[in-house]
Amino acid sequence: MDLALLRTFVTVHRAGSFTRAAALLGLSQPAVTSQIRTLERQLGRPLFLRRPRGVTPTTMGDELAHKAAPHLDALVEIAETGLDDDSSLRTLHLAGPPEFTAERALPALTELCGDDGQGLTLRASFGTAEEVLEGLAAGHHDLAISTARPRGALLTATPLCDEEHVLVAAPHWADRIDAGRLRRDGAAALEDLPVVEVHESLPLVSRYWAAVFDSRPAASGTVVVPDLRAVLACAIAGAGLAVLPRYLCAAALERGEVVAPHEPAVPPLRTYVLVVRAGTLAMPHVARAHDRLLGAATEWC
């Protein structure tokens, strides 16, 4: 079987589209289509189902990708580094949510860099869970941190840690909240208060309201900014209520810059997972980073 055909096949499988695969491979779309058809003729089975927007692998396609992708990745690793190169000098391409990656993951990985480490170099990019998983599947990243578990056999996820969410506000807003009414009426006691969030859909506030109050927030976002660190800064400045990861607001809580007006017996949690392409943990630089993050996570919980 022609390795070039397999490489094209794996790229299409990861990209989910002939067009995106062609761009990744530097080929024309007709050339990619022709190679896939050639491979399908050789195997005597269809590998993809054509859809209006991209392609979906058949069962045979998923099985072939699961078997072939790790070996192709290993061959690419050899081709890029050479047999005599020190694999510890490899660059790790990490992707994840901006705040967690910046505050947790990157500091934990720095001990693998530099003179006192093992020579690892890091390149990081930020994105949503969907974006980082798509980039990982397409081969743009080596390791991804996500709050969504991938589907299928091509990507493998390992639980990393749980993130506790806390309702916070500047002291003067917290003083306006009637604790008795909050216990009695739940979210109704918070309806008139402004909210700071990362998106117009209020994802963190909505999740907190659903888990703690069994309701939906009535307010819209007074301040919407796509970075939790900016949300915290706005909450400290008095812009309104916010729901934040405890690790991110713990210092501000300790200093009294914000307070937690409500502490539920069972706080809402969000789970992070480490995701790799199947077979890539055989690569030393990916395995070291993966193990280091899992070890560091035991201190975060």
PDB file of C-alpha atoms in Angstrom:
ATOM      1  CA  MET A   1       0.000   0.000   0.000  1.00  0.00           C
ATOM      2  CA  ASP A   2       1.367   3.409  -1.008  1.00  0.00           C
ATOM      3  CA  LEU A   3       2.367   5.442   2.079  1.00  0.00           C
ATOM      4  CA  ALA A   4       1.536   8.671   0.251  1.00  0.00           C
ATOM      5  CA  LEU A   5      -2.043   7.468  -0.153  1.00  0.00           C
ATOM      6  CA  LEU A   6      -2.213   6.587   3.531  1.00  0.00           C
ATOM      7  CA  ARG A   7      -0.863  10.002   4.499  1.00  0.00           C
ATOM      8  CA  THR A   8      -3.533  11.692   2.399  1.00  0.00           C
ATOM      9  CA  PHE A   9      -6.192   9.426   3.870  1.00  0.00           C
ATOM     10  CA  VAL A  10      -5.189  10.177   7.480  1.00  0.00           C
ATOM     11  CA  THR A  11      -5.119  13.915   6.745  1.00  0.00           C
ATOM     12  CA  VAL A  12      -8.639  13.788   5.270  1.00  0.00           C
ATOM     13  CA  HIS A  13      -9.823  11.736   8.254  1.00  0.00           C
ATOM     14  CA  ARG A  14      -8.432  14.293  10.691  1.00  0.00           C
ATOM     15  CA  ALA A  15      -9.571  17.349   8.747  1.00  0.00           C
ATOM     16  CA  GLY A  16     -13.038  16.011   7.952  1.00  0.00           C
ATOM     17  CA  SER A  17     -12.898  17.605   4.510  1.00  0.00           C
ATOM     18  CA  PHE A  18     -11.115  17.104   1.196  1.00  0.00           C
ATOM     19  CA  THR A  19     -10.737  20.886   0.910  1.00  0.00           C
ATOM     20  CA  ARG A  20      -9.082  21.328   4.320  1.00  0.00           C
ATOM     21  CA  ALA A  21      -6.896  18.264   3.764  1.00  0.00           C
ATOM     22  CA  ALA A  22      -5.740  19.625   0.404  1.00  0.00           C
ATOM     23  CA  ALA A  23      -4.706  22.888   2.083  1.00  0.00           C
ATOM     24  CA  LEU A  24      -2.806  21.021   4.807  1.00  0.00           C
ATOM     25  CA  LEU A  25      -1.021  18.815   2.274  1.00  0.00           C
ATOM     26  CA  GLY A  26      -0.320  21.543  -0.280  1.00  0.00           C
ATOM     27  CA  LEU A  27      -2.243  19.625  -2.952  1.00  0.00           C
ATOM     28  CA  SER A  28      -5.225  20.442  -5.130  1.00  0.00           C
ATOM     29  CA  GLN A  29      -8.609  19.128  -4.070  1.00  0.00           C
ATOM     30  CA  PRO A  30      -8.917  16.973  -7.238  1.00  0.00           C
ATOM     31  CA  ALA A  31      -5.556  15.381  -6.395  1.00  0.00           C
ATOM     32  CA  VAL A  32      -6.736  14.526  -2.881  1.00  0.00           C
ATOM     33  CA  THR A  33     -10.021  13.141  -4.231  1.00  0.00           C
ATOM     34  CA  SER A  34      -8.134  11.037  -6.775  1.00  0.00           C
ATOM     35  CA  GLN A  35      -5.806   9.594  -4.129  1.00  0.00           C
ATOM     36  CA  ILE A  36      -8.693   8.648  -1.850  1.00  0.00           C
ATOM     37  CA  ARG A  37     -10.523   6.983  -4.722  1.00  0.00           C
ATOM     38  CA  THR A  38      -7.364   5.050  -5.608  1.00  0.00           C
ATOM     39  CA  LEU A  39      -7.017   3.828  -2.020  1.00  0.00           C
ATOM     40  CA  GLU A  40     -10.701   2.877  -1.900  1.00  0.00           C
ATOM     41  CA  ARG A  41     -10.294   0.851  -5.110  1.00  0.00           C
ATOM     42  CA  GLN A  42      -7.248  -0.926  -3.661  1.00  0.00           C
ATOM     43  CA  LEU A  43      -9.144  -1.815  -0.493  1.00  0.00           C
ATOM     44  CA  GLY A  44     -12.408  -2.559  -2.239  1.00  0.00           C
ATOM     45  CA  ARG A  45     -14.351  -0.586   0.378  1.00  0.00           C
ATOM     46  CA  PRO A  46     -15.495   3.046   0.725  1.00  0.00           C
ATOM     47  CA  LEU A  47     -13.573   5.000   3.344  1.00  0.00           C
ATOM     48  CA  PHE A  48     -15.686   8.150   3.502  1.00  0.00           C
ATOM     49  CA  LEU A  49     -19.287   9.177   3.049  1.00  0.00           C
ATOM     50  CA  ARG A  50     -19.558  12.461   1.147  1.00  0.00           C
ATOM     51  CA  ARG A  51     -21.672  15.089   2.910  1.00  0.00           C
ATOM     52  CA  PRO A  52     -22.736  18.627   1.911  1.00  0.00           C
ATOM     53  CA  ARG A  53     -20.110  19.965   4.332  1.00  0.00           C
ATOM     54  CA  GLY A  54     -17.118  17.660   4.307  1.00  0.00           C
ATOM     55  CA  VAL A  55     -16.912  13.904   4.726  1.00  0.00           C
ATOM     56  CA  THR A  56     -17.695  11.334   7.407  1.00  0.00           C
ATOM     57  CA  PRO A  57     -15.529   8.206   7.745  1.00  0.00           C
ATOM     58  CA  THR A  58     -17.121   4.820   7.298  1.00  0.00           C
ATOM     59  CA  THR A  59     -16.489   2.068   9.836  1.00  0.00           C
ATOM     60  CA  MET A  60     -13.692   0.830   7.585  1.00  0.00           C
ATOM     61  CA  GLY A  61     -12.300   4.372   7.435  1.00  0.00           C
ATOM     62  CA  ASP A  62     -12.257   4.709  11.226  1.00  0.00           C
ATOM     63  CA  GLU A  63     -10.572   1.307  11.621  1.00  0.00           C
ATOM     64  CA  LEU A  64      -7.890   2.129   9.061  1.00  0.00           C
ATOM     65  CA  ALA A  65      -7.192   5.531  10.643  1.00  0.00           C
ATOM     66  CA  HIS A  66      -6.895   3.982  14.101  1.00  0.00           C
ATOM     67  CA  LYS A  67      -4.363   1.455  12.815  1.00  0.00           C
ATOM     68  CA  ALA A  68      -2.389   3.646  10.428  1.00  0.00           C
ATOM     69  CA  ALA A  69      -2.256   7.107  12.039  1.00  0.00           C
ATOM     70  CA  PRO A  70       0.144   6.320  14.941  1.00  0.00           C
ATOM     71  CA  HIS A  71       2.628   4.643  12.598  1.00  0.00           C
ATOM     72  CA  LEU A  72       2.497   7.511  10.107  1.00  0.00           C
ATOM     73  CA  ASP A  73       3.043   9.994  12.937  1.00  0.00           C
ATOM     74  CA  ALA A  74       6.074   7.982  14.060  1.00  0.00           C
ATOM     75  CA  LEU A  75       7.494   8.017  10.528  1.00  0.00           C
ATOM     76  CA  VAL A  76       7.006  11.779  10.340  1.00  0.00           C
ATOM     77  CA  GLU A  77       8.773  12.093  13.699  1.00  0.00           C
ATOM     78  CA  ILE A  78      11.774  10.172  12.348  1.00  0.00           C
ATOM     79  CA  ALA A  79      11.810  12.170   9.127  1.00  0.00           C
ATOM     80  CA  GLU A  80      11.689  15.500  10.949  1.00  0.00           C
ATOM     81  CA  THR A  81      14.225  14.819  13.706  1.00  0.00           C
ATOM     82  CA  GLY A  82      16.559  12.251  12.179  1.00  0.00           C
ATOM     83  CA  LEU A  83      17.727   9.067  13.847  1.00  0.00           C
ATOM     84  CA  ASP A  84      20.691  10.736  15.571  1.00  0.00           C
ATOM     85  CA  ASP A  85      18.864  13.772  16.944  1.00  0.00           C
ATOM     86  CA  ASP A  86      18.063  14.092  20.632  1.00  0.00           C
ATOM     87  CA  SER A  87      14.291  13.814  20.840  1.00  0.00           C
ATOM     88  CA  SER A  88      14.343  15.819  24.081  1.00  0.00           C
ATOM     89  CA  LEU A  89      14.993  18.909  21.940  1.00  0.00           C
ATOM     90  CA  ARG A  90      11.650  18.521  20.194  1.00  0.00           C
ATOM     91  CA  THR A  91       9.130  21.338  20.230  1.00  0.00           C
ATOM     92  CA  LEU A  92       5.820  20.624  21.924  1.00  0.00           C
ATOM     93  CA  HIS A  93       2.792  22.319  20.396  1.00  0.00           C
ATOM     94  CA  LEU A  94       0.217  22.805  23.147  1.00  0.00           C
ATOM     95  CA  ALA A  95      -3.320  24.145  22.780  1.00  0.00           C
ATOM     96  CA  GLY A  96      -5.994  24.914  25.335  1.00  0.00           C
ATOM     97  CA  PRO A  97      -8.260  27.552  26.866  1.00  0.00           C
ATOM     98  CA  PRO A  98      -6.321  30.795  27.422  1.00  0.00           C
ATOM     99  CA  GLU A  99      -6.741  31.227  31.179  1.00  0.00           C
ATOM    100  CA  PHE A 100      -6.148  27.636  32.290  1.00  0.00           C
ATOM    101  CA  THR A 101      -3.263  27.179  29.863  1.00  0.00           C
ATOM    102  CA  ALA A 102      -1.591  30.409  30.958  1.00  0.00           C
ATOM    103  CA  GLU A 103      -2.196  30.075  34.695  1.00  0.00           C
ATOM    104  CA  ARG A 104      -1.795  26.325  35.142  1.00  0.00           C
ATOM    105  CA  ALA A 105      -0.360  24.357  32.231  1.00  0.00           C
ATOM    106  CA  LEU A 106       2.468  26.548  30.957  1.00  0.00           C
ATOM    107  CA  PRO A 107       4.037  27.209  34.402  1.00  0.00           C
ATOM    108  CA  ALA A 108       3.918  23.461  35.090  1.00  0.00           C
ATOM    109  CA  LEU A 109       5.712  22.667  31.843  1.00  0.00           C
ATOM    110  CA  THR A 110       8.518  25.202  32.174  1.00  0.00           C
ATOM    111  CA  GLU A 111      10.619  22.810  34.269  1.00  0.00           C
ATOM    112  CA  LEU A 112      10.984  20.696  31.113  1.00  0.00           C
ATOM    113  CA  CYS A 113      12.606  23.639  29.340  1.00  0.00           C
ATOM    114  CA  GLY A 114      15.995  25.258  29.575  1.00  0.00           C
ATOM    115  CA  ASP A 115      19.328  24.272  31.086  1.00  0.00           C
ATOM    116  CA  ASP A 116      17.858  22.656  34.187  1.00  0.00           C
ATOM    117  CA  GLY A 117      15.174  20.767  32.290  1.00  0.00           C
ATOM    118  CA  GLN A 118      15.182  18.285  29.489  1.00  0.00           C
ATOM    119  CA  GLY A 119      15.510  20.672  26.582  1.00  0.00           C
ATOM    120  CA  LEU A 120      11.845  20.834  25.601  1.00  0.00           C
ATOM    121  CA  THR A 121      10.696  23.900  23.695  1.00  0.00           C
ATOM    122  CA  LEU A 122       7.094  25.037  23.859  1.00  0.00           C
ATOM    123  CA  ARG A 123       4.695  26.667  21.452  1.00  0.00           C
ATOM    124  CA  ALA A 124       1.218  27.415  22.794  1.00  0.00           C
ATOM    125  CA  SER A 125      -2.016  28.504  21.186  1.00  0.00           C
ATOM    126  CA  PHE A 126      -5.403  29.296  22.679  1.00  0.00           C
ATOM    127  CA  GLY A 127      -8.896  28.418  21.554  1.00  0.00           C
ATOM    128  CA  THR A 128     -12.276  26.981  22.420  1.00  0.00           C
ATOM    129  CA  ALA A 129     -12.672  23.273  23.138  1.00  0.00           C
ATOM    130  CA  GLU A 130     -13.912  22.706  19.591  1.00  0.00           C
ATOM    131  CA  GLU A 131     -11.045  24.662  18.054  1.00  0.00           C
ATOM    132  CA  VAL A 132      -8.275  22.918  19.970  1.00  0.00           C
ATOM    133  CA  LEU A 133      -9.667  19.439  19.265  1.00  0.00           C
ATOM    134  CA  GLU A 134     -10.001  20.213  15.556  1.00  0.00           C
ATOM    135  CA  GLY A 135      -6.442  21.534  15.503  1.00  0.00           C
ATOM    136  CA  LEU A 136      -5.150  18.465  17.326  1.00  0.00           C
ATOM    137  CA  ALA A 137      -6.940  16.110  14.935  1.00  0.00           C
ATOM    138  CA  ALA A 138      -5.526  18.011  11.964  1.00  0.00           C
ATOM    139  CA  GLY A 139      -1.982  17.687  13.317  1.00  0.00           C
ATOM    140  CA  HIS A 140      -1.450  21.341  14.279  1.00  0.00           C
ATOM    141  CA  HIS A 141      -0.942  20.497  17.976  1.00  0.00           C
ATOM    142  CA  ASP A 142       0.712  17.654  19.876  1.00  0.00           C
ATOM    143  CA  LEU A 143      -1.275  17.978  23.089  1.00  0.00           C
ATOM    144  CA  ALA A 144      -4.572  19.675  23.871  1.00  0.00           C
ATOM    145  CA  ILE A 145      -6.348  20.667  27.066  1.00  0.00           C
ATOM    146  CA  SER A 146     -10.107  20.625  26.711  1.00  0.00           C
ATOM    147  CA  THR A 147     -13.329  20.671  28.681  1.00  0.00           C
ATOM    148  CA  ALA A 148     -14.984  18.503  25.993  1.00  0.00           C
ATOM    149  CA  ARG A 149     -14.190  14.840  25.439  1.00  0.00           C
ATOM    150  CA  PRO A 150     -13.416  13.902  21.835  1.00  0.00           C
ATOM    151  CA  ARG A 151     -15.463  11.352  19.961  1.00  0.00           C
ATOM    152  CA  GLY A 152     -14.089   8.451  17.962  1.00  0.00           C
ATOM    153  CA  ALA A 153     -10.874   6.491  18.257  1.00  0.00           C
ATOM    154  CA  LEU A 154      -8.486   8.975  16.650  1.00  0.00           C
ATOM    155  CA  LEU A 155      -8.122  11.162  19.771  1.00  0.00           C
ATOM    156  CA  THR A 156      -7.494   9.815  23.276  1.00  0.00           C
ATOM    157  CA  ALA A 157      -8.503  11.730  26.424  1.00  0.00           C
ATOM    158  CA  THR A 158      -7.218  11.402  29.991  1.00  0.00           C
ATOM    159  CA  PRO A 159      -8.926  13.204  32.924  1.00  0.00           C
ATOM    160  CA  LEU A 160      -6.687  15.999  34.200  1.00  0.00           C
ATOM    161  CA  CYS A 161      -8.475  17.864  37.003  1.00  0.00           C
ATOM    162  CA  ASP A 162     -11.765  19.330  38.173  1.00  0.00           C
ATOM    163  CA  GLU A 163     -12.304  23.079  38.281  1.00  0.00           C
ATOM    164  CA  GLU A 164     -14.600  24.489  40.985  1.00  0.00           C
ATOM    165  CA  HIS A 165     -16.740  27.475  40.008  1.00  0.00           C
ATOM    166  CA  VAL A 166     -17.421  30.269  42.487  1.00  0.00           C
ATOM    167  CA  LEU A 167     -19.948  33.092  42.438  1.00  0.00           C
ATOM    168  CA  VAL A 168     -18.088  36.327  43.268  1.00  0.00           C
ATOM    169  CA  ALA A 169     -18.786  40.034  43.481  1.00  0.00           C
ATOM    170  CA  ALA A 170     -17.183  43.192  44.797  1.00  0.00           C
ATOM    171  CA  PRO A 171     -18.027  43.762  48.495  1.00  0.00           C
ATOM    172  CA  HIS A 172     -20.535  46.551  47.851  1.00  0.00           C
ATOM    173  CA  TRP A 173     -22.582  44.280  45.561  1.00  0.00           C
ATOM    174  CA  ALA A 174     -22.379  41.400  48.010  1.00  0.00           C
ATOM    175  CA  ASP A 175     -23.711  43.722  50.739  1.00  0.00           C
ATOM    176  CA  ARG A 176     -26.846  44.255  48.666  1.00  0.00           C
ATOM    177  CA  ILE A 177     -27.634  40.533  48.573  1.00  0.00           C
ATOM    178  CA  ASP A 178     -30.079  39.386  51.247  1.00  0.00           C
ATOM    179  CA  ALA A 179     -28.588  36.106  52.464  1.00  0.00           C
ATOM    180  CA  GLY A 180     -31.912  34.933  53.889  1.00  0.00           C
ATOM    181  CA  ARG A 181     -33.753  35.638  50.656  1.00  0.00           C
ATOM    182  CA  LEU A 182     -30.963  33.966  48.685  1.00  0.00           C
ATOM    183  CA  ARG A 183     -31.372  30.802  50.744  1.00  0.00           C
ATOM    184  CA  ARG A 184     -35.139  30.976  50.451  1.00  0.00           C
ATOM    185  CA  ASP A 185     -35.691  32.219  46.875  1.00  0.00           C
ATOM    186  CA  GLY A 186     -32.443  31.201  45.189  1.00  0.00           C
ATOM    187  CA  ALA A 187     -31.629  32.990  41.937  1.00  0.00           C
ATOM    188  CA  ALA A 188     -34.611  35.332  42.323  1.00  0.00           C
ATOM    189  CA  ALA A 189     -32.578  37.215  44.931  1.00  0.00           C
ATOM    190  CA  LEU A 190     -29.958  38.012  42.273  1.00  0.00           C
ATOM    191  CA  GLU A 191     -32.192  39.079  39.385  1.00  0.00           C
ATOM    192  CA  ASP A 192     -31.538  42.820  39.654  1.00  0.00           C
ATOM    193  CA  LEU A 193     -27.759  42.576  39.864  1.00  0.00           C
ATOM    194  CA  PRO A 194     -25.451  43.155  36.859  1.00  0.00           C
ATOM    195  CA  VAL A 195     -23.439  40.256  35.447  1.00  0.00           C
ATOM    196  CA  VAL A 196     -19.935  40.029  33.958  1.00  0.00           C
ATOM    197  CA  GLU A 197     -19.325  37.160  31.524  1.00  0.00           C
ATOM    198  CA  VAL A 198     -17.151  35.819  28.716  1.00  0.00           C
ATOM    199  CA  HIS A 199     -19.953  35.486  26.146  1.00  0.00           C
ATOM    200  CA  GLU A 200     -23.422  36.853  25.470  1.00  0.00           C
ATOM    201  CA  SER A 201     -24.868  33.372  26.145  1.00  0.00           C
ATOM    202  CA  LEU A 202     -23.614  33.585  29.770  1.00  0.00           C
ATOM    203  CA  PRO A 203     -22.075  30.077  29.736  1.00  0.00           C
ATOM    204  CA  LEU A 204     -20.549  30.112  33.238  1.00  0.00           C
ATOM    205  CA  VAL A 205     -23.409  31.920  34.921  1.00  0.00           C
ATOM    206  CA  SER A 206     -25.973  29.682  33.193  1.00  0.00           C
ATOM    207  CA  ARG A 207     -24.126  26.538  34.268  1.00  0.00           C
ATOM    208  CA  TYR A 208     -23.896  27.804  37.856  1.00  0.00           C
ATOM    209  CA  TRP A 209     -27.576  28.839  37.967  1.00  0.00           C
ATOM    210  CA  ALA A 210     -28.646  25.442  36.594  1.00  0.00           C
ATOM    211  CA  ALA A 211     -26.479  23.444  39.013  1.00  0.00           C
ATOM    212  CA  VAL A 212     -27.084  25.498  42.165  1.00  0.00           C
ATOM    213  CA  PHE A 213     -30.498  27.115  41.717  1.00  0.00           C
ATOM    214  CA  ASP A 214     -32.086  24.804  39.140  1.00  0.00           C
ATOM    215  CA  SER A 215     -32.997  27.850  37.077  1.00  0.00           C
ATOM    216  CA  ARG A 216     -31.792  30.117  34.283  1.00  0.00           C
ATOM    217  CA  PRO A 217     -30.340  33.605  34.803  1.00  0.00           C
ATOM    218  CA  ALA A 218     -32.806  36.406  34.141  1.00  0.00           C
ATOM    219  CA  ALA A 219     -30.209  39.120  33.546  1.00  0.00           C
ATOM    220  CA  SER A 220     -28.145  39.771  30.445  1.00  0.00           C
ATOM    221  CA  GLY A 221     -24.436  40.523  30.548  1.00  0.00           C
ATOM    222  CA  THR A 222     -23.584  44.062  31.648  1.00  0.00           C
ATOM    223  CA  VAL A 223     -19.947  43.505  30.669  1.00  0.00           C
ATOM    224  CA  VAL A 224     -18.992  40.757  28.196  1.00  0.00           C
ATOM    225  CA  VAL A 225     -15.287  40.144  27.616  1.00  0.00           C
ATOM    226  CA  PRO A 226     -13.754  36.900  26.236  1.00  0.00           C
ATOM    227  CA  ASP A 227     -11.137  36.313  28.930  1.00  0.00           C
ATOM    228  CA  LEU A 228     -11.789  35.171  32.493  1.00  0.00           C
ATOM    229  CA  ARG A 229      -8.905  37.255  33.799  1.00  0.00           C
ATOM    230  CA  ALA A 230     -10.628  40.354  32.422  1.00  0.00           C
ATOM    231  CA  VAL A 231     -13.906  39.154  33.960  1.00  0.00           C
ATOM    232  CA  LEU A 232     -12.166  39.009  37.340  1.00  0.00           C
ATOM    233  CA  ALA A 233     -10.711  42.494  36.877  1.00  0.00           C
ATOM    234  CA  CYS A 234     -14.160  43.859  36.043  1.00  0.00           C
ATOM    235  CA  ALA A 235     -15.725  42.098  39.043  1.00  0.00           C
ATOM    236  CA  ILE A 236     -13.051  43.597  41.329  1.00  0.00           C
ATOM    237  CA  ALA A 237     -13.786  47.030  39.830  1.00  0.00           C
ATOM    238  CA  GLY A 238     -17.453  46.592  40.742  1.00  0.00           C
ATOM    239  CA  ALA A 239     -19.016  45.801  37.353  1.00  0.00           C
ATOM    240  CA  GLY A 240     -21.205  43.057  38.782  1.00  0.00           C
ATOM    241  CA  LEU A 241     -21.522  39.385  39.680  1.00  0.00           C
ATOM    242  CA  ALA A 242     -19.290  36.825  38.001  1.00  0.00           C
ATOM    243  CA  VAL A 243     -18.793  33.073  38.081  1.00  0.00           C
ATOM    244  CA  LEU A 244     -15.106  32.163  38.002  1.00  0.00           C
ATOM    245  CA  PRO A 245     -12.815  29.179  38.583  1.00  0.00           C
ATOM    246  CA  ARG A 246     -11.664  29.168  42.186  1.00  0.00           C
ATOM    247  CA  TYR A 247      -7.984  28.920  41.195  1.00  0.00           C
ATOM    248  CA  LEU A 248      -8.332  32.172  39.262  1.00  0.00           C
ATOM    249  CA  CYS A 249     -10.069  34.201  41.962  1.00  0.00           C
ATOM    250  CA  ALA A 250      -8.607  32.620  45.128  1.00  0.00           C
ATOM    251  CA  ALA A 251      -6.051  35.392  45.678  1.00  0.00           C
ATOM    252  CA  ALA A 252      -8.647  38.126  45.123  1.00  0.00           C
ATOM    253  CA  LEU A 253     -10.964  36.384  47.602  1.00  0.00           C
ATOM    254  CA  GLU A 254      -8.178  36.189  50.187  1.00  0.00           C
ATOM    255  CA  ARG A 255      -7.388  39.897  49.750  1.00  0.00           C
ATOM    256  CA  GLY A 256     -11.063  40.821  50.027  1.00  0.00           C
ATOM    257  CA  GLU A 257     -11.177  42.385  46.566  1.00  0.00           C
ATOM    258  CA  VAL A 258     -14.160  40.148  45.848  1.00  0.00           C
ATOM    259  CA  VAL A 259     -16.311  38.017  48.131  1.00  0.00           C
ATOM    260  CA  ALA A 260     -18.357  34.885  47.583  1.00  0.00           C
ATOM    261  CA  PRO A 261     -21.962  35.799  48.487  1.00  0.00           C
ATOM    262  CA  HIS A 262     -23.114  32.194  48.141  1.00  0.00           C
ATOM    263  CA  GLU A 263     -21.213  28.985  48.944  1.00  0.00           C
ATOM    264  CA  PRO A 264     -23.293  25.942  47.919  1.00  0.00           C
ATOM    265  CA  ALA A 265     -22.737  22.643  49.707  1.00  0.00           C
ATOM    266  CA  VAL A 266     -21.880  21.048  46.358  1.00  0.00           C
ATOM    267  CA  PRO A 267     -20.143  23.582  44.115  1.00  0.00           C
ATOM    268  CA  PRO A 268     -20.396  23.262  40.322  1.00  0.00           C
ATOM    269  CA  LEU A 269     -17.399  21.560  38.740  1.00  0.00           C
ATOM    270  CA  ARG A 270     -15.981  21.437  35.241  1.00  0.00           C
ATOM    271  CA  THR A 271     -13.555  18.679  34.234  1.00  0.00           C
ATOM    272  CA  TYR A 272     -10.484  19.230  32.083  1.00  0.00           C
ATOM    273  CA  VAL A 273      -9.008  16.431  29.992  1.00  0.00           C
ATOM    274  CA  LEU A 274      -5.644  15.994  28.276  1.00  0.00           C
ATOM    275  CA  VAL A 275      -6.072  14.909  24.665  1.00  0.00           C
ATOM    276  CA  VAL A 276      -3.563  13.409  22.217  1.00  0.00           C
ATOM    277  CA  ARG A 277      -3.794  11.704  18.860  1.00  0.00           C
ATOM    278  CA  ALA A 278      -3.828   7.926  19.203  1.00  0.00           C
ATOM    279  CA  GLY A 279      -0.303   6.545  19.371  1.00  0.00           C
ATOM    280  CA  THR A 280       1.548   9.842  19.911  1.00  0.00           C
ATOM    281  CA  LEU A 281       2.303   9.144  23.573  1.00  0.00           C
ATOM    282  CA  ALA A 282       5.042   6.912  22.159  1.00  0.00           C
ATOM    283  CA  MET A 283       6.857  10.168  21.288  1.00  0.00           C
ATOM    284  CA  PRO A 284       9.099  11.092  24.240  1.00  0.00           C
ATOM    285  CA  HIS A 285       8.459  14.841  24.203  1.00  0.00           C
ATOM    286  CA  VAL A 286       4.681  14.352  24.190  1.00  0.00           C
ATOM    287  CA  ALA A 287       4.843  11.688  26.900  1.00  0.00           C
ATOM    288  CA  ARG A 288       7.005  13.886  29.170  1.00  0.00           C
ATOM    289  CA  ALA A 289       4.658  16.828  28.885  1.00  0.00           C
ATOM    290  CA  HIS A 290       1.611  14.612  29.367  1.00  0.00           C
ATOM    291  CA  ASP A 291       3.073  13.030  32.520  1.00  0.00           C
ATOM    292  CA  ARG A 292       4.205  16.382  33.905  1.00  0.00           C
ATOM    293  CA  LEU A 293       0.735  17.892  33.592  1.00  0.00           C
ATOM    294  CA  LEU A 294      -0.899  14.873  35.214  1.00  0.00           C
ATOM    295  CA  GLY A 295       1.567  15.127  38.103  1.00  0.00           C
ATOM    296  CA  ALA A 296       1.052  18.857  38.521  1.00  0.00           C
ATOM    297  CA  ALA A 297      -2.729  18.411  38.499  1.00  0.00           C
ATOM    298  CA  THR A 298      -2.567  16.474  41.765  1.00  0.00           C
ATOM    299  CA  GLU A 299      -1.529  19.743  43.424  1.00  0.00           C
ATOM    300  CA  TRP A 300      -4.247  21.813  41.752  1.00  0.00           C
ATOM    301  CA  CYS A 301      -7.247  19.934  43.104  1.00  0.00           C
TER     302      CYS A 301
END
